[in-house]
mmCIF file of C-alpha atoms in Angstrom:
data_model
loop_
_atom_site.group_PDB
_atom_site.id
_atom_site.type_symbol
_atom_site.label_atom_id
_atom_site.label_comp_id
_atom_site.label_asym_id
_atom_site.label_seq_id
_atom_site.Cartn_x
_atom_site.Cartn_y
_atom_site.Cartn_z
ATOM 1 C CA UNK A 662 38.848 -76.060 -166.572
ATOM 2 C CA UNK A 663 37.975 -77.561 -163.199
ATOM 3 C CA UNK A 664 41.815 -77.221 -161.868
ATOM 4 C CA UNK A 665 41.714 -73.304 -162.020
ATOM 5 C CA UNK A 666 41.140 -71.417 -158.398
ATOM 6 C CA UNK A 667 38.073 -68.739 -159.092
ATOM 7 C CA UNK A 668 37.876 -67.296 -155.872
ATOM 8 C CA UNK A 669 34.466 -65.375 -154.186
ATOM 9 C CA UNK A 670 33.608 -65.404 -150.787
ATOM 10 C CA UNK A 671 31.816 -62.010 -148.978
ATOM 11 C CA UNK A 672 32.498 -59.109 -150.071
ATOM 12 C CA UNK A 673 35.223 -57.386 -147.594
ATOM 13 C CA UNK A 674 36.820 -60.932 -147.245
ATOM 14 C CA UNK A 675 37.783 -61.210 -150.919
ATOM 15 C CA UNK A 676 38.964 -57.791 -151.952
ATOM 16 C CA UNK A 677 41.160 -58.423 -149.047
ATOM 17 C CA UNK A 678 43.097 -61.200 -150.468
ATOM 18 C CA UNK A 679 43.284 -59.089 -153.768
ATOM 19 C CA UNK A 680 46.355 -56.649 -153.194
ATOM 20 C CA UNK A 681 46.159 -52.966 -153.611
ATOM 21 C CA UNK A 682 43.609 -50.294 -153.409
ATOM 22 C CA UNK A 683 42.432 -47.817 -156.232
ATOM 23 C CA UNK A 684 39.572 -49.413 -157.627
ATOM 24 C CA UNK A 685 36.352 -48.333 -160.144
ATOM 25 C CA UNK A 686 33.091 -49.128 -159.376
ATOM 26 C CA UNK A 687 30.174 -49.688 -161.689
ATOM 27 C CA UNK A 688 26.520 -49.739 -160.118
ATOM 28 C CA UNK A 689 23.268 -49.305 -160.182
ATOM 29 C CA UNK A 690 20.708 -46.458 -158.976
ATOM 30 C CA UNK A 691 17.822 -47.746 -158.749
ATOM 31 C CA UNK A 692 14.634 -48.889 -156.233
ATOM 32 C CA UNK A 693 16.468 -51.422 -153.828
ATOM 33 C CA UNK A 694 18.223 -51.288 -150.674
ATOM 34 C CA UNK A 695 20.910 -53.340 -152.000
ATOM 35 C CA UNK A 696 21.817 -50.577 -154.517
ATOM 36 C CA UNK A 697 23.960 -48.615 -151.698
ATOM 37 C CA UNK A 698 25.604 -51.700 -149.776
ATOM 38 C CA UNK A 699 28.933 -52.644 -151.692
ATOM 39 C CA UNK A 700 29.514 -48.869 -152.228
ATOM 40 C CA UNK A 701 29.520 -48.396 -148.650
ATOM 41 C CA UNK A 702 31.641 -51.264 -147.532
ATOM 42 C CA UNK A 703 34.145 -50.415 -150.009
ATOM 43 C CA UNK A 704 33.912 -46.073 -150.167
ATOM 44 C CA UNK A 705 37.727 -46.040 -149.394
ATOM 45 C CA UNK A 706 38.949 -48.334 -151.732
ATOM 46 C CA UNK A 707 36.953 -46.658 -154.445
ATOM 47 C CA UNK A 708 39.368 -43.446 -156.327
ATOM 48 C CA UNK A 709 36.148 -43.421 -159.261
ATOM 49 C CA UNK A 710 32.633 -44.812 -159.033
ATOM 50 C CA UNK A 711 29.545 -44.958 -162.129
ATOM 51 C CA UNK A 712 26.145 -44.990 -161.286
ATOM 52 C CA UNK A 713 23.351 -46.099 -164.176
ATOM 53 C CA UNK A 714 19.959 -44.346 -163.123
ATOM 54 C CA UNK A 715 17.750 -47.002 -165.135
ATOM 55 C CA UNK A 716 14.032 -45.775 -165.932
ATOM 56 C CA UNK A 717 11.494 -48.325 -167.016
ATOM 57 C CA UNK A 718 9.048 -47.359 -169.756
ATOM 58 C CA UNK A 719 6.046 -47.822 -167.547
ATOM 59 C CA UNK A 720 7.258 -46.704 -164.276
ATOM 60 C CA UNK A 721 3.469 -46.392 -161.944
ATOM 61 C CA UNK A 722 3.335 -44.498 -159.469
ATOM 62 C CA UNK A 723 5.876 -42.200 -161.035
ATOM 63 C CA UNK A 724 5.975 -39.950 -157.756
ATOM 64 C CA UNK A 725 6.667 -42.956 -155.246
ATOM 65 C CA UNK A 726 9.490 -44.246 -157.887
ATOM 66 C CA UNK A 727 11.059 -40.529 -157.938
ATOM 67 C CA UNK A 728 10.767 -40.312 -154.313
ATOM 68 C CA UNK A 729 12.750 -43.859 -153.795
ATOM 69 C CA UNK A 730 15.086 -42.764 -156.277
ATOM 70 C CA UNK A 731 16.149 -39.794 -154.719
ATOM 71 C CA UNK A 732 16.392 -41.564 -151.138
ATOM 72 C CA UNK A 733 18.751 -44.384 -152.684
ATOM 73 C CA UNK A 734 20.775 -41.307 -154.444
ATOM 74 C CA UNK A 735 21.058 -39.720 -150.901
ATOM 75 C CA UNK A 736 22.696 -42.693 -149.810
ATOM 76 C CA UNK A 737 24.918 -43.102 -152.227
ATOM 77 C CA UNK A 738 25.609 -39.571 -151.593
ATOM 78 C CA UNK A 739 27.171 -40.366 -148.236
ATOM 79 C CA UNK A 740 29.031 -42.669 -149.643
ATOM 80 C CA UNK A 741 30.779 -40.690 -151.835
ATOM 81 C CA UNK A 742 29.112 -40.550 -154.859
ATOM 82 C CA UNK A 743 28.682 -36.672 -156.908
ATOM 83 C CA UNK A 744 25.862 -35.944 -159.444
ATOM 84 C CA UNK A 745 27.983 -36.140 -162.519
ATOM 85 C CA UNK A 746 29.036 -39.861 -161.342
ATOM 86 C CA UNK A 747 25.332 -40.833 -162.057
ATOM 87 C CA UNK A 748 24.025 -42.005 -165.818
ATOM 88 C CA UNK A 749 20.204 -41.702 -166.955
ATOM 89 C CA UNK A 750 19.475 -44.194 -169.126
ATOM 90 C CA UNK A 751 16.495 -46.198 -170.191
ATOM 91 C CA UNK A 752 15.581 -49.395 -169.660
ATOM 92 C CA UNK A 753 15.242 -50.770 -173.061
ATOM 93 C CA UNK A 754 18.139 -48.369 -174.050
ATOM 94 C CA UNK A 755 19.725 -50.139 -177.555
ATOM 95 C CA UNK A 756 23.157 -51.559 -177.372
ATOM 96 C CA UNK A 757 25.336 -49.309 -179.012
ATOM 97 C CA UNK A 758 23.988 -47.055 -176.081
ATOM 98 C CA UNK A 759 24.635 -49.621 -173.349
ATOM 99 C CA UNK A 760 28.296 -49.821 -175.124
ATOM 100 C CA UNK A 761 28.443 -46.171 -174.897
ATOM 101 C CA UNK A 762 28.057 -46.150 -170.858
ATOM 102 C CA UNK A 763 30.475 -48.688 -170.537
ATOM 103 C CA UNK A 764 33.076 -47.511 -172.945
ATOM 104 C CA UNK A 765 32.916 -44.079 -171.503
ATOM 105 C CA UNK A 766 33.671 -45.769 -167.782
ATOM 106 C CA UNK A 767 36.416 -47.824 -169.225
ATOM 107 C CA UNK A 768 38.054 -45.065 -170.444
ATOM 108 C CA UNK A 769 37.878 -42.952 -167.002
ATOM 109 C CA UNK A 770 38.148 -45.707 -164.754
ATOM 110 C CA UNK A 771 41.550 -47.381 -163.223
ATOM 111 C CA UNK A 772 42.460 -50.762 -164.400
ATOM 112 C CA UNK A 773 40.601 -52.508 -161.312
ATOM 113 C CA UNK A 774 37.091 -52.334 -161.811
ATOM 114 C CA UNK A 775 34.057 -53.370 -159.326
ATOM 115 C CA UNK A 776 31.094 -54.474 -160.872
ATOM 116 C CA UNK A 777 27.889 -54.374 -158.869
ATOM 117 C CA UNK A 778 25.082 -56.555 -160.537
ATOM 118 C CA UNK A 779 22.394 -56.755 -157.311
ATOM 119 C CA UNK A 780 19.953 -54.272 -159.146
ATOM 120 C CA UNK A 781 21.384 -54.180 -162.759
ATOM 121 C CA UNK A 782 18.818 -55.789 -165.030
ATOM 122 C CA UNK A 783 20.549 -58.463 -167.086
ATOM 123 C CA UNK A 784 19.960 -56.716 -170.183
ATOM 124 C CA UNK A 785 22.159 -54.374 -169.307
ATOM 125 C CA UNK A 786 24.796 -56.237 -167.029
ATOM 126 C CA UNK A 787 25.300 -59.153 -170.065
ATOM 127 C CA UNK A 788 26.577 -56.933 -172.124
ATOM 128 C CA UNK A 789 28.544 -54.532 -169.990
ATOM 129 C CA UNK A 790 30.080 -57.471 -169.023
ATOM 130 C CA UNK A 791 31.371 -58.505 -172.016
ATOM 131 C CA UNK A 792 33.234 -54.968 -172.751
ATOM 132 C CA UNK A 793 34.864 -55.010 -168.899
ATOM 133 C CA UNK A 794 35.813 -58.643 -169.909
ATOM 134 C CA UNK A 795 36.955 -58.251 -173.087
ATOM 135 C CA UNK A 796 38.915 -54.679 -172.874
ATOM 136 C CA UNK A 797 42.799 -55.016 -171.934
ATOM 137 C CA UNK A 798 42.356 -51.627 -170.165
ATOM 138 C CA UNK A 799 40.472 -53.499 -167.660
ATOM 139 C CA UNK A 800 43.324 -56.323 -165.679
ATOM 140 C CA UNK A 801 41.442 -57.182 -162.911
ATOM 141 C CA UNK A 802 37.649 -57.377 -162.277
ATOM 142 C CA UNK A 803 35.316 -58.063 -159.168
ATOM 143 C CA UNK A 804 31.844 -58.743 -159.726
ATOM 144 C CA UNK A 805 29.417 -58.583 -156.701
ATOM 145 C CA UNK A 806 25.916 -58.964 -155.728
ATOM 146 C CA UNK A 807 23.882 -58.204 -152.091
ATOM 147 C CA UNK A 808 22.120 -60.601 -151.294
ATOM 148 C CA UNK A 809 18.080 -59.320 -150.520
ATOM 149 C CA UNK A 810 16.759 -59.809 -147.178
ATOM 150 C CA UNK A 811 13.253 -60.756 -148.921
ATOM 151 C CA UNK A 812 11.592 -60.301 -152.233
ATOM 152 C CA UNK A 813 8.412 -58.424 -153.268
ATOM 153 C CA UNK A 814 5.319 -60.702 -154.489
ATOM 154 C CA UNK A 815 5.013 -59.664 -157.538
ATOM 155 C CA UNK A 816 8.964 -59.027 -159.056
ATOM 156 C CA UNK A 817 7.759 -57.204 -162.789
ATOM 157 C CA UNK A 818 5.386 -56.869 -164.902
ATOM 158 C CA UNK A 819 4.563 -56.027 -168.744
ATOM 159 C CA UNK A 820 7.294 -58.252 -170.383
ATOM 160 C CA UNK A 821 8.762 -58.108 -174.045
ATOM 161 C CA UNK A 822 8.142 -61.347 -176.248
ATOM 162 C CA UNK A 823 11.357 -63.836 -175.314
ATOM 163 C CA UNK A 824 14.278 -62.638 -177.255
ATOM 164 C CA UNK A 825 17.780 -62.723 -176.951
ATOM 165 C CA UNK A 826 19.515 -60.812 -174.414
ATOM 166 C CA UNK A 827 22.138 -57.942 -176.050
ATOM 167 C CA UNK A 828 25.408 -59.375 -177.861
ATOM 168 C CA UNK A 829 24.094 -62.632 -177.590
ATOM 169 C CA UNK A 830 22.576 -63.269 -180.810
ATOM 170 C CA UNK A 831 25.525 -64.053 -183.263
ATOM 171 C CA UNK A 832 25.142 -66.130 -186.369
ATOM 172 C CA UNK A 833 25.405 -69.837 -186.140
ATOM 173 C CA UNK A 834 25.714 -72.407 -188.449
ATOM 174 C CA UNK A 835 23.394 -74.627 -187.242
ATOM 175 C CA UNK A 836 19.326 -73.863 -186.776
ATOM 176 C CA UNK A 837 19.318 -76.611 -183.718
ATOM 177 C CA UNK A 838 20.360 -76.401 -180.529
ATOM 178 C CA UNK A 839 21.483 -80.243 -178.782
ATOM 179 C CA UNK A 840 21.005 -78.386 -174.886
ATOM 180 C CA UNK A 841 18.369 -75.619 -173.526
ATOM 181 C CA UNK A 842 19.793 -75.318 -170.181
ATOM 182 C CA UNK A 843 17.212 -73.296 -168.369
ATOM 183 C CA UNK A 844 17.959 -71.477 -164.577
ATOM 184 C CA UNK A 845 15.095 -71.966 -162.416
ATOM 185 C CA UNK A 846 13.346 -68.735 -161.577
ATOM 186 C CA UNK A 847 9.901 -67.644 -160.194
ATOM 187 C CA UNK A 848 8.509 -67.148 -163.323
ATOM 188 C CA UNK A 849 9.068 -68.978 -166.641
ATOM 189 C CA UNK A 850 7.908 -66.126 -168.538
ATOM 190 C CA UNK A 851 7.608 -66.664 -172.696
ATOM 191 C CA UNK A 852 9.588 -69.911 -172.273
ATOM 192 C CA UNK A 853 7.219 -72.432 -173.278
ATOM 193 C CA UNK A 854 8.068 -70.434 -176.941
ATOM 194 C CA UNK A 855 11.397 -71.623 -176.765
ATOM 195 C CA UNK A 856 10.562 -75.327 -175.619
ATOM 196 C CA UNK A 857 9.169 -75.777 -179.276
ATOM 197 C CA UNK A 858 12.244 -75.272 -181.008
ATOM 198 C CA UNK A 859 13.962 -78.028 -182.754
ATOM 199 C CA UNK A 860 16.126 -78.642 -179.181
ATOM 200 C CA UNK A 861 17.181 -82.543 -178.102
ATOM 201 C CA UNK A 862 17.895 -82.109 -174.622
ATOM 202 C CA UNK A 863 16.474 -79.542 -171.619
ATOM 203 C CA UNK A 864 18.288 -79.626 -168.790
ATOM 204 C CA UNK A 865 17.750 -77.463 -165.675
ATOM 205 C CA UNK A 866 19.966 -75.217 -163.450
ATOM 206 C CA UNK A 867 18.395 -75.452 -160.150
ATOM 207 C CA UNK A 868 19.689 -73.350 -157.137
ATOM 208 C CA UNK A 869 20.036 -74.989 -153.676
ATOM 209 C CA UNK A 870 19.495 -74.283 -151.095
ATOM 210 C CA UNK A 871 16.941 -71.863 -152.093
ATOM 211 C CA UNK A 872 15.758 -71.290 -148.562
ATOM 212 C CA UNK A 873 11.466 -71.181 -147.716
ATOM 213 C CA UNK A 874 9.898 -69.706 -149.544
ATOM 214 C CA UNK A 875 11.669 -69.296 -152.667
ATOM 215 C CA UNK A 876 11.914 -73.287 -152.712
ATOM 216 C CA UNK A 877 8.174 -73.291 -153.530
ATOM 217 C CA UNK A 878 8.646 -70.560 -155.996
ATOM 218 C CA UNK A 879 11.318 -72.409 -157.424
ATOM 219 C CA UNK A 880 8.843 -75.605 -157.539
ATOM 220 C CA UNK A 881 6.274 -74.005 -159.237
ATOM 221 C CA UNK A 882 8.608 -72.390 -161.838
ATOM 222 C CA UNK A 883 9.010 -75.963 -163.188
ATOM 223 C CA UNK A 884 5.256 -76.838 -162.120
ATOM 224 C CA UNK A 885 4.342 -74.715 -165.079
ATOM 225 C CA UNK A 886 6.420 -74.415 -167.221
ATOM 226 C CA UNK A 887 6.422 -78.738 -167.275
ATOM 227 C CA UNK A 888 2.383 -78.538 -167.317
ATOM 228 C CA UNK A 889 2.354 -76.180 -170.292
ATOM 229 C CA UNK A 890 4.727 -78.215 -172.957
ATOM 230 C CA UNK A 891 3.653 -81.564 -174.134
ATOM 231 C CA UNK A 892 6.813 -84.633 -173.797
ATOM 232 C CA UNK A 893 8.930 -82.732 -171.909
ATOM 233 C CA UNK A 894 8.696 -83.742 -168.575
ATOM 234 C CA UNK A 895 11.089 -83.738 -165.818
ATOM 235 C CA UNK A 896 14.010 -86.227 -165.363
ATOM 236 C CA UNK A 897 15.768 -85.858 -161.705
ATOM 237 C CA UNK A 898 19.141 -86.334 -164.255
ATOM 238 C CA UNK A 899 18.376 -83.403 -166.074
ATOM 239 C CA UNK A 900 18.164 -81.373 -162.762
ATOM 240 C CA UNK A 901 21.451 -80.354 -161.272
ATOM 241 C CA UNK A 902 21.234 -78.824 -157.645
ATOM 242 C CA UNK A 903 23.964 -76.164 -157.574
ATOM 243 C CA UNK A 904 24.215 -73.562 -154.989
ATOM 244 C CA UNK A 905 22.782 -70.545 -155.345
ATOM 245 C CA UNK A 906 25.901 -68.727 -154.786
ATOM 246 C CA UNK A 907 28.774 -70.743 -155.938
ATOM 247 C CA UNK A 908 29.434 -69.068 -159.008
ATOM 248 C CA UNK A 909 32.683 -71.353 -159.846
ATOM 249 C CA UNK A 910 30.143 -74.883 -159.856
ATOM 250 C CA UNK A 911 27.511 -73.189 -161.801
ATOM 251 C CA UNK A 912 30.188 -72.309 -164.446
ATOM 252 C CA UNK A 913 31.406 -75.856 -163.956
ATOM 253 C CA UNK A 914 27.905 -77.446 -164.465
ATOM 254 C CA UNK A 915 27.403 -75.820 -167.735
ATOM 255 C CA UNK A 916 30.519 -77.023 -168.885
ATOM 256 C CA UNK A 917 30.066 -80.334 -167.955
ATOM 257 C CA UNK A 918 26.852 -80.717 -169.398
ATOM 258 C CA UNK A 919 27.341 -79.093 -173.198
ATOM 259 C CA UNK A 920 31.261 -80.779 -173.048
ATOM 260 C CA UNK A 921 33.245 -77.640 -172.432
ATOM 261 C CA UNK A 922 31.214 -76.013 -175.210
ATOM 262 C CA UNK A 923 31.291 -78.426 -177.828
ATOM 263 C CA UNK A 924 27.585 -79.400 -177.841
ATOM 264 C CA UNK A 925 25.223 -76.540 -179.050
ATOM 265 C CA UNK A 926 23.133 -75.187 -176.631
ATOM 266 C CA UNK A 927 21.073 -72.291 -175.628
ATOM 267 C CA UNK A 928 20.538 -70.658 -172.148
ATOM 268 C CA UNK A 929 17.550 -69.552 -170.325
ATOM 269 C CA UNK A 930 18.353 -67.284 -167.638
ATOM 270 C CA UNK A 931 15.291 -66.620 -164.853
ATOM 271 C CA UNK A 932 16.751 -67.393 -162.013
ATOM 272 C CA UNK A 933 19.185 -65.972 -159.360
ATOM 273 C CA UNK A 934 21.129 -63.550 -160.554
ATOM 274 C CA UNK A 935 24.386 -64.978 -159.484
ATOM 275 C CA UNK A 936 23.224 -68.279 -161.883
ATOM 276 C CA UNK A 937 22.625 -65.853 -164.312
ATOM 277 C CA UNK A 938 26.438 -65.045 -164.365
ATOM 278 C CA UNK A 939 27.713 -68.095 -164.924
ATOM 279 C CA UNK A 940 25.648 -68.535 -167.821
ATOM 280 C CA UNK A 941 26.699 -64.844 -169.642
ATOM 281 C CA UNK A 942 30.500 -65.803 -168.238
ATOM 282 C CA UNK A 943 30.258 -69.615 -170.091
ATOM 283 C CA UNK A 944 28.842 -67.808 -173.425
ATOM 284 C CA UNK A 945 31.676 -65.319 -173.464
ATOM 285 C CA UNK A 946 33.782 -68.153 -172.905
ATOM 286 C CA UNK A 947 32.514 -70.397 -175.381
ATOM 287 C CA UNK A 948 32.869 -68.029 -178.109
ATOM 288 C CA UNK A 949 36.320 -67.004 -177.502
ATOM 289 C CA UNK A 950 37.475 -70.850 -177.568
ATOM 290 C CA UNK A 951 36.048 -70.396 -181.014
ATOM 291 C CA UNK A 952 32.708 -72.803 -180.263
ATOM 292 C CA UNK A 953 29.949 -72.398 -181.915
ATOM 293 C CA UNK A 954 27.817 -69.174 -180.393
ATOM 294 C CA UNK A 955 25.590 -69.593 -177.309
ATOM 295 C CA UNK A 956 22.318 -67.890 -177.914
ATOM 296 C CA UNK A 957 20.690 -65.973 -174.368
ATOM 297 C CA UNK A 958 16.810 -65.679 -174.473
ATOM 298 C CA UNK A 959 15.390 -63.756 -171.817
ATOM 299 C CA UNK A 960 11.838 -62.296 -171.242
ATOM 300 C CA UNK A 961 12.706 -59.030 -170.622
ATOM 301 C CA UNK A 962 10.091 -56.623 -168.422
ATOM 302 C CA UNK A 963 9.205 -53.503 -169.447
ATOM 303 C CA UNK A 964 8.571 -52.899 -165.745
ATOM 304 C CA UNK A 965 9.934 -54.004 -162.377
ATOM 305 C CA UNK A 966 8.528 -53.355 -158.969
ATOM 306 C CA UNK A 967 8.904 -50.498 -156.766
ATOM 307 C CA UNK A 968 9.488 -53.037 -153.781
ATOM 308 C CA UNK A 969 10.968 -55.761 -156.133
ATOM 309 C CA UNK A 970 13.546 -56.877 -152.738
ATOM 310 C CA UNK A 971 13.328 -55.377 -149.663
ATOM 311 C CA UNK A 972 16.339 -55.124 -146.995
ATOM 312 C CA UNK A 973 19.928 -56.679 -147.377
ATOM 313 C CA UNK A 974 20.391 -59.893 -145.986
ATOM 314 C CA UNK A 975 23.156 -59.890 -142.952
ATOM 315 C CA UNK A 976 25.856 -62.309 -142.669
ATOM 316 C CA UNK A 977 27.981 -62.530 -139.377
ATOM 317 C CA UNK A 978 26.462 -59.182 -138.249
ATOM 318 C CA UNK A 979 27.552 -57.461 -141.633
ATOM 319 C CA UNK A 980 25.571 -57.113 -145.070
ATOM 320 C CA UNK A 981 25.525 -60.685 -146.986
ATOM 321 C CA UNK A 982 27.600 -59.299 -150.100
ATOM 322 C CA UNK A 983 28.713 -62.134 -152.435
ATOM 323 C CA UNK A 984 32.266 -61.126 -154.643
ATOM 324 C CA UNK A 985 33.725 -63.099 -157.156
ATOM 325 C CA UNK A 986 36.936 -62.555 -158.974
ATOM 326 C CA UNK A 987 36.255 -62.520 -162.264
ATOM 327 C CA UNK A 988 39.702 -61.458 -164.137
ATOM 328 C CA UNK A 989 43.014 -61.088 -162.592
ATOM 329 C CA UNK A 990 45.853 -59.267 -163.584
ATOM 330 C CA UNK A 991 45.444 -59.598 -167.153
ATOM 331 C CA UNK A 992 43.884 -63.468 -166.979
ATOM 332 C CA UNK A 993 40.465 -64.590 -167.377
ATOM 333 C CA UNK A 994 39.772 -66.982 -164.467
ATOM 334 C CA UNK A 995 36.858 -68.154 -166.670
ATOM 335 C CA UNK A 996 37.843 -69.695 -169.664
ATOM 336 C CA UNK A 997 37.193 -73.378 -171.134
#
């Protein structure tokens, strides 16, 4: 509910106000800058640290992505990280193999965990997710993302037909959905699919301020997806402005608008990761108040670009890293 205190802030300022050291850190190897930067502003508060070395199917040029990957493991290298702390794994890796990473870190790791989600594609971070959430062994939990100083042109390529994301598929007992609440990306991928399903209201998660020029992105996004589905165009009070960062209102929002989970909805997650959080965080919490199941479509890509961000965004003279506290000691901070 609105009345609970789900605190986030930057990075160094929030773990601390959480007391104690001897955290676990999950992450992510991959192609971005932003892969090394909450390692390194928290290497000695770190006793254990997993890295997931992600490999798309169609990774082109495979020598430049090799070369990148072994520059961002050299980093992480000076930050503390050894060899055997780092996980190969593909891409479109199946789910009892995602639940395999994160079980095996669970069981190794202390009962304060770190979780990085700045390069971790969200079919992989949904799900992991869940299991930090959900496991006991796990008390408290920090999830945190780096904010990119800019992105590339073109973010992926080569995407799957829109499907649900990992986990979040159960049954239902209804075919319908009353909501589609969709985040506003850069691109609306396979969504105009999902616009023809028996749905009664679409609603839109909008980020603000976006900042030039991902506001035109973000414009376009709805420019056509709007032009490419007939009697569905766009109210300004189905379009709530939250900020791109404040994961507590986005949570809030979704609330809000589907009645603390009694309405049926679906979610449609292409835009900033941090939005994208609220919405796996409300579907976790919908189904453990015993609602009816939140469905998560996604267009996943089968590849991403080798300069998908570039550079870490700065923030009083130190990297922009968003943390929010997602469990502590023992309590979910987001429940409804």
């Amino acid at each position: 509910m609105a009345d609970i205190f789900r605190p986030w802030g930057q990075l160094q300022w929030l773990m601390g106000k959480l007391p104690g050291g001897n955290w676990s850190f999950l992450g992510t190897l991959g192609t971005e800058d932003r892969c090394t930067t909450a390692l390194s502003q928290l290497a000695p508060e770190i006793v254990q640290q997993t890295f997931i070395k992600i490999y798309d199917p169609h990774m082109s040029p495979a020598a430049a992505f090799e070369a990148r990957f072994q520059e961002i493991e050299k980093r992480l290298s000076n930050a503390g990280l050894r060899p055997e702390e780092i996980v190969e794994a593909d891409l479109l890796q199946d789910i009892d193999s995602i639940e395999e990473v994160s079980t095996s870190f669970i069981e190794s790791a202390s009962n304060r965990v770190v979780l990085d989600i700045s390069s971790m594609p969200k079919r992989w971070f949904f799900p992991i997710l869940r299991f930090l959430l959900n496991d006991q062994r796990v008390e408290t939990l920090v999830v945190c993302y780096s904010v990119a100083e800019r992105y590339g042109s073109q973010l992926s390529s080569d995407p799957l037909p829109l499907g649900p994301l990992p986990t979040f598929d159960r049954p239902r007992n209804l075919s319908s959905y009353e909501d589609l609440i969709v985040s506003v990306g850069f691109a609306p991928l396979g969504l105009k699919d999902l616009f023809e399903a028996e749905i009664e209201k679409i609603r839109y998660l909008f980020p603000f301020p976006p900042g030039p020029p991902n506001y035109f992105r973000n414009w376009d996004f709805l420019r056509k997806l709007e032009s490419e589905v007939k009697n569905r165009s766009l109210k300004v009070e189905d379009r709530w402005q939250v900020h791109t960062f404040d994961l507590p209102d986005a949570f809030e929002a979704l609330c809000r608008a589907t009645n603390y989970g009694e309405r049926t909805c679906a979610l449609a997650p292409f835009g900033p990761k941090t939005h994208s959080l609220a919405m796996c965080l409300f579907a976790l919490s919908a189904e453990n108040a015993g609602k009816e199941p939140v469905h998560v479509y996604y267009t996943q890509p089968r590849r991403y670009a080798l300069d998908y961000s570039i550079g870490v965004a700065s923030k009083h003279n130190q990297p922009d890293t968003k943390a929010y506290c997602i469990k502590l000691n023992g309590r979910n901070l987001y429940d409804i």
